[in-house]
Amino acid sequence: MTSSGKAIGSPRSDDFASDINKLHLELLHNFTTATCFTLNSDTTIRNLWQVNVPRLALQFDFVMYAMLALSALHLARFCPERYEYLVTQAAILHQNGLRLATTVLPDYTPENCTGVYIFTALTSLITLASPRKPDDILLVGDNGISQWLLHFRGTRSVMNRSREIILSGSMGPMLVAGRQRRTLRAEMAIRQSVETEQLDKLNNLVRESVTDPSHVHSYAGAIFELRGSFNIVYAPGFQGYESADVFLWLFEISNEYLNLLKERRQESLVIFAFYCVIMKRFDHCCIGFGYDGQSRRLA
């Protein structure tokens, strides 16, 4: 030791190659100080995003990847000089998360079902916030039904079978909030409004132009599921709509309708256009970083 207390010959910090991923640290910081506050208008749910979700991400890598990906997309909105880089990193992070989550989904357990649930919520937000190819229409692309949507709908069985476990865990309040939105949406679906009158006209036009009864049934179901969302989002003086009011439609539409959309049937595209009208209402709402024009793209 020298008189100054420093060890003779001690290695300098720059003698080592750092294995700290500073981008990931930046994205984690951004998520907990900024992104989390844009994801819901309710204070309790915002606190879950700020505290409980990062804690869950420390347990499950696929949640961490998705959380960082969403943060990257959020940060890209405010850093135009880094936009392309951050969007690319978001895609890489999310794909890493998808690969891990896909291996977990067939053999989910009580220990990881909450992680799968949150990953699904993050994936929904990532998908709507991500730039898309001109030929993609959010739900289907050149290679068929989007991987994220297959995962999204696949987790319904996880949530149905593990509902009580999730409810009793750290993310229980978020599931309760989602259930409340679903109940509200069902109540609003039976109300008549200017918007539902247009949906009724659409339903009649579909019945007049489509001859296959199974197709008519699929289209009618997709149109009916839009009623609740429209009545919530466009209710006079009602500004309490949340992202769940968009995503619940994706849960409720049938596989048959998705296949028709994959085939680019004109009736399916028109119905999807109505869905995009709802998405447009969220361009400047509580999500806070927009959906990168998703509501303006069809095919």
XYZ file of C-alpha atoms in Angstrom:
299
model
C 0.000 0.000 0.000
C 1.162 3.564 -0.621
C 0.706 6.456 1.771
C -2.403 7.408 -0.145
C -3.974 4.040 0.656
C -4.013 2.784 -2.956
C -2.774 -0.713 -3.685
C 0.370 -0.763 -5.788
C -0.248 -2.284 -9.174
C -4.033 -2.460 -8.737
C -5.761 -2.828 -12.118
C -7.448 0.193 -13.599
C -11.119 0.061 -14.524
C -10.284 0.504 -18.203
C -8.135 -2.642 -18.109
C -11.319 -4.724 -18.170
C -13.885 -5.081 -20.916
C -17.232 -4.113 -19.383
C -20.051 -6.621 -19.771
C -22.685 -4.096 -18.656
C -25.298 -3.544 -21.351
C -25.853 0.184 -21.021
C -28.700 0.207 -23.530
C -30.640 -2.270 -21.404
C -30.009 -0.159 -18.311
C -31.188 2.932 -20.172
C -34.348 1.136 -21.294
C -35.031 -0.187 -17.796
C -34.652 3.318 -16.372
C -36.910 4.758 -19.066
C -39.582 2.138 -18.398
C -39.721 2.747 -14.643
C -39.560 6.547 -14.873
C -41.578 7.294 -18.005
C -43.105 4.440 -20.024
C -45.000 2.905 -17.106
C -46.951 6.127 -16.548
C -48.308 6.111 -20.103
C -49.876 2.646 -19.974
C -53.000 3.277 -17.924
C -54.969 6.164 -16.493
C -55.588 4.419 -13.151
C -52.996 5.156 -10.456
C -53.106 1.650 -8.982
C -52.490 -0.005 -12.346
C -49.719 2.470 -13.136
C -47.986 1.481 -9.905
C -48.169 -2.162 -10.951
C -46.444 -1.306 -14.222
C -43.780 0.697 -12.414
C -42.967 -1.702 -9.564
C -44.461 -5.160 -9.988
C -43.783 -5.686 -13.687
C -40.022 -4.916 -13.425
C -39.877 -7.204 -10.401
C -41.554 -9.940 -12.452
C -39.093 -9.278 -15.280
C -36.249 -10.205 -12.936
C -37.838 -13.659 -12.609
C -38.667 -14.281 -16.269
C -36.359 -13.312 -19.107
C -39.199 -13.249 -21.648
C -40.935 -10.549 -19.581
C -37.683 -8.591 -19.345
C -37.173 -8.723 -23.107
C -40.729 -7.525 -23.755
C -40.522 -4.761 -21.158
C -37.271 -3.439 -22.637
C -38.700 -3.678 -26.162
C -41.704 -1.544 -25.232
C -39.430 0.964 -23.522
C -37.276 1.169 -26.668
C -40.319 1.995 -28.799
C -41.378 4.626 -26.294
C -37.914 6.179 -26.200
C -37.709 6.169 -30.001
C -40.622 8.599 -30.147
C -38.553 11.224 -28.339
C -35.158 10.515 -29.912
C -35.543 11.001 -33.671
C -31.789 10.774 -34.178
C -31.849 7.260 -32.661
C -35.253 6.205 -33.983
C -34.130 3.523 -36.447
C -31.639 2.062 -33.989
C -34.129 1.880 -31.119
C -36.887 0.403 -33.282
C -34.461 -2.261 -34.521
C -33.396 -3.061 -30.967
C -37.046 -3.283 -29.909
C -37.720 -5.859 -32.628
C -34.697 -7.936 -31.596
C -35.639 -7.814 -27.920
C -39.239 -8.760 -28.589
C -38.284 -11.657 -30.858
C -36.002 -12.976 -28.117
C -38.903 -12.765 -25.695
C -41.288 -14.467 -28.105
C -38.907 -17.381 -28.603
C -38.629 -17.926 -24.863
C -42.347 -17.476 -24.192
C -43.289 -19.887 -26.980
C -41.301 -22.642 -25.267
C -43.022 -21.924 -21.946
C -46.611 -21.710 -23.197
C -47.222 -25.454 -23.835
C -45.979 -26.335 -20.336
C -46.982 -23.348 -18.246
C -47.073 -23.818 -14.490
C -48.559 -22.006 -11.480
C -45.110 -20.477 -11.022
C -44.856 -18.870 -14.468
C -48.484 -18.217 -15.482
C -48.363 -14.632 -14.177
C -45.260 -14.022 -16.268
C -47.042 -15.358 -19.358
C -50.016 -13.097 -18.630
C -47.868 -9.955 -18.383
C -45.846 -10.926 -21.435
C -49.100 -11.064 -23.390
C -50.083 -7.586 -22.226
C -46.658 -6.217 -23.169
C -46.755 -7.960 -26.544
C -50.089 -6.335 -27.360
C -48.689 -2.877 -26.693
C -45.460 -3.600 -28.570
C -47.334 -4.777 -31.636
C -49.494 -1.687 -31.880
C -46.523 0.622 -31.301
C -44.218 -1.052 -33.843
C -43.751 0.040 -37.471
C -45.108 -2.481 -39.944
C -44.461 -3.577 -43.494
C -46.798 -1.972 -46.046
C -48.384 -5.341 -46.875
C -49.094 -6.288 -43.261
C -52.448 -5.452 -41.687
C -51.490 -5.910 -38.031
C -53.190 -9.293 -37.570
C -51.922 -11.101 -40.652
C -48.935 -10.691 -42.940
C -47.175 -12.383 -45.816
C -46.575 -15.502 -43.721
C -50.112 -15.836 -42.407
C -51.512 -14.984 -38.993
C -48.978 -12.961 -37.011
C -46.916 -14.833 -34.439
C -47.755 -12.299 -31.750
C -51.499 -12.809 -32.317
C -51.174 -16.594 -32.153
C -49.399 -16.182 -28.830
C -51.902 -13.571 -27.652
C -54.885 -15.808 -28.314
C -53.054 -18.898 -27.079
C -52.685 -17.409 -23.629
C -56.460 -17.373 -23.177
C -56.251 -20.965 -21.963
C -53.476 -19.982 -19.552
C -55.566 -17.210 -18.043
C -58.722 -19.313 -17.936
C -57.006 -22.181 -16.123
C -54.798 -20.040 -13.892
C -57.168 -17.170 -13.177
C -57.280 -17.733 -9.415
C -53.490 -17.984 -9.190
C -53.027 -14.728 -11.094
C -55.751 -13.014 -9.066
C -54.038 -13.942 -5.805
C -50.628 -12.779 -7.018
C -48.912 -9.438 -7.465
C -50.663 -8.723 -10.778
C -54.138 -9.622 -9.538
C -55.463 -6.026 -9.636
C -54.603 -5.817 -13.335
C -56.632 -8.939 -14.089
C -59.527 -7.572 -12.022
C -59.394 -4.334 -14.011
C -59.471 -6.321 -17.250
C -62.489 -8.292 -16.061
C -64.286 -5.051 -15.211
C -63.586 -3.690 -18.689
C -64.942 -6.876 -20.220
C -68.143 -6.611 -18.180
C -68.562 -2.952 -19.112
C -67.966 -3.780 -22.757
C -70.646 -6.495 -22.693
C -73.133 -4.077 -21.136
C -72.348 -1.407 -23.705
C -72.642 -3.852 -26.625
C -76.434 -4.095 -26.326
C -76.972 -0.330 -26.393
C -78.041 1.454 -29.529
C -76.074 4.480 -30.683
C -75.134 6.333 -33.842
C -72.064 4.114 -34.100
C -73.931 0.832 -33.655
C -76.445 1.912 -36.295
C -73.551 1.963 -38.752
C -72.463 -1.476 -37.565
C -76.013 -2.747 -38.091
C -75.926 -1.407 -41.647
C -72.593 -3.133 -42.184
C -74.020 -6.396 -40.874
C -76.977 -6.142 -43.267
C -74.689 -5.452 -46.222
C -72.576 -8.474 -45.340
C -75.653 -10.691 -45.159
C -76.753 -9.466 -48.578
C -73.389 -10.026 -50.263
C -72.140 -13.262 -48.637
C -73.743 -16.573 -49.520
C -71.764 -18.966 -47.312
C -73.687 -19.286 -43.984
C -70.511 -20.056 -42.017
C -68.883 -16.884 -43.327
C -71.973 -14.851 -42.475
C -71.837 -16.220 -38.932
C -68.131 -15.368 -38.554
C -68.634 -11.839 -39.840
C -71.687 -11.272 -37.638
C -69.706 -12.320 -34.569
C -66.828 -9.975 -35.373
C -69.233 -7.079 -35.976
C -71.123 -7.718 -32.743
C -67.864 -7.675 -30.765
C -67.180 -4.201 -32.157
C -70.375 -2.808 -30.644
C -69.121 -2.700 -27.068
C -65.823 -1.110 -28.049
C -67.498 1.576 -30.158
C -70.022 2.416 -27.463
C -67.280 2.801 -24.857
C -64.876 4.796 -26.981
C -67.526 7.074 -28.502
C -69.858 7.457 -25.521
C -70.672 11.186 -25.096
C -68.533 12.677 -22.356
C -66.896 9.341 -21.543
C -63.109 9.646 -21.588
C -62.260 6.626 -19.465
C -61.411 4.209 -22.244
C -58.331 2.031 -21.861
C -56.139 -0.100 -24.109
C -58.192 -3.145 -23.067
C -61.098 -1.700 -25.038
C -59.035 -2.325 -28.182
C -57.440 -5.647 -27.269
C -60.572 -7.429 -26.080
C -61.854 -7.543 -29.660
C -58.775 -9.574 -30.593
C -59.650 -12.073 -27.880
C -63.253 -12.450 -28.957
C -63.058 -12.726 -32.753
C -63.195 -16.267 -34.100
C -60.455 -18.233 -35.805
C -62.774 -18.476 -38.804
C -62.855 -14.692 -39.118
C -59.059 -14.531 -38.875
C -58.762 -17.053 -41.691
C -61.074 -14.933 -43.843
C -58.943 -11.903 -43.048
C -55.844 -13.878 -43.985
C -57.456 -14.528 -47.379
C -58.096 -10.772 -47.747
C -61.837 -11.289 -48.222
C -63.324 -7.863 -48.832
C -65.959 -8.222 -46.108
C -63.309 -9.128 -43.540
C -61.230 -6.106 -44.559
C -64.193 -3.755 -44.211
C -64.871 -5.060 -40.701
C -61.206 -4.632 -39.862
C -61.399 -1.057 -41.174
C -64.073 -0.357 -38.562
C -61.716 -1.780 -35.936
C -59.005 0.603 -37.129
C -61.364 3.517 -36.451
C -61.318 2.527 -32.780
C -57.534 2.251 -32.827
C -57.334 5.767 -34.224
C -58.933 7.077 -31.041
C -55.925 5.777 -29.120
C -53.299 7.628 -31.134
C -53.054 10.317 -28.460
C -54.579 8.713 -25.380
C -53.006 7.274 -22.242
C -50.580 5.029 -24.136
C -48.638 8.206 -24.699
C -46.445 7.181 -27.603
C -48.954 6.454 -30.328
C -49.377 3.432 -32.550
C -47.101 4.568 -35.363
C -49.939 4.916 -37.814
C -51.305 1.394 -37.397
C -54.853 2.710 -37.541
C -54.173 4.230 -40.952
C -52.861 1.019 -42.552
C -55.024 -1.718 -43.986
C -53.411 -3.526 -46.881
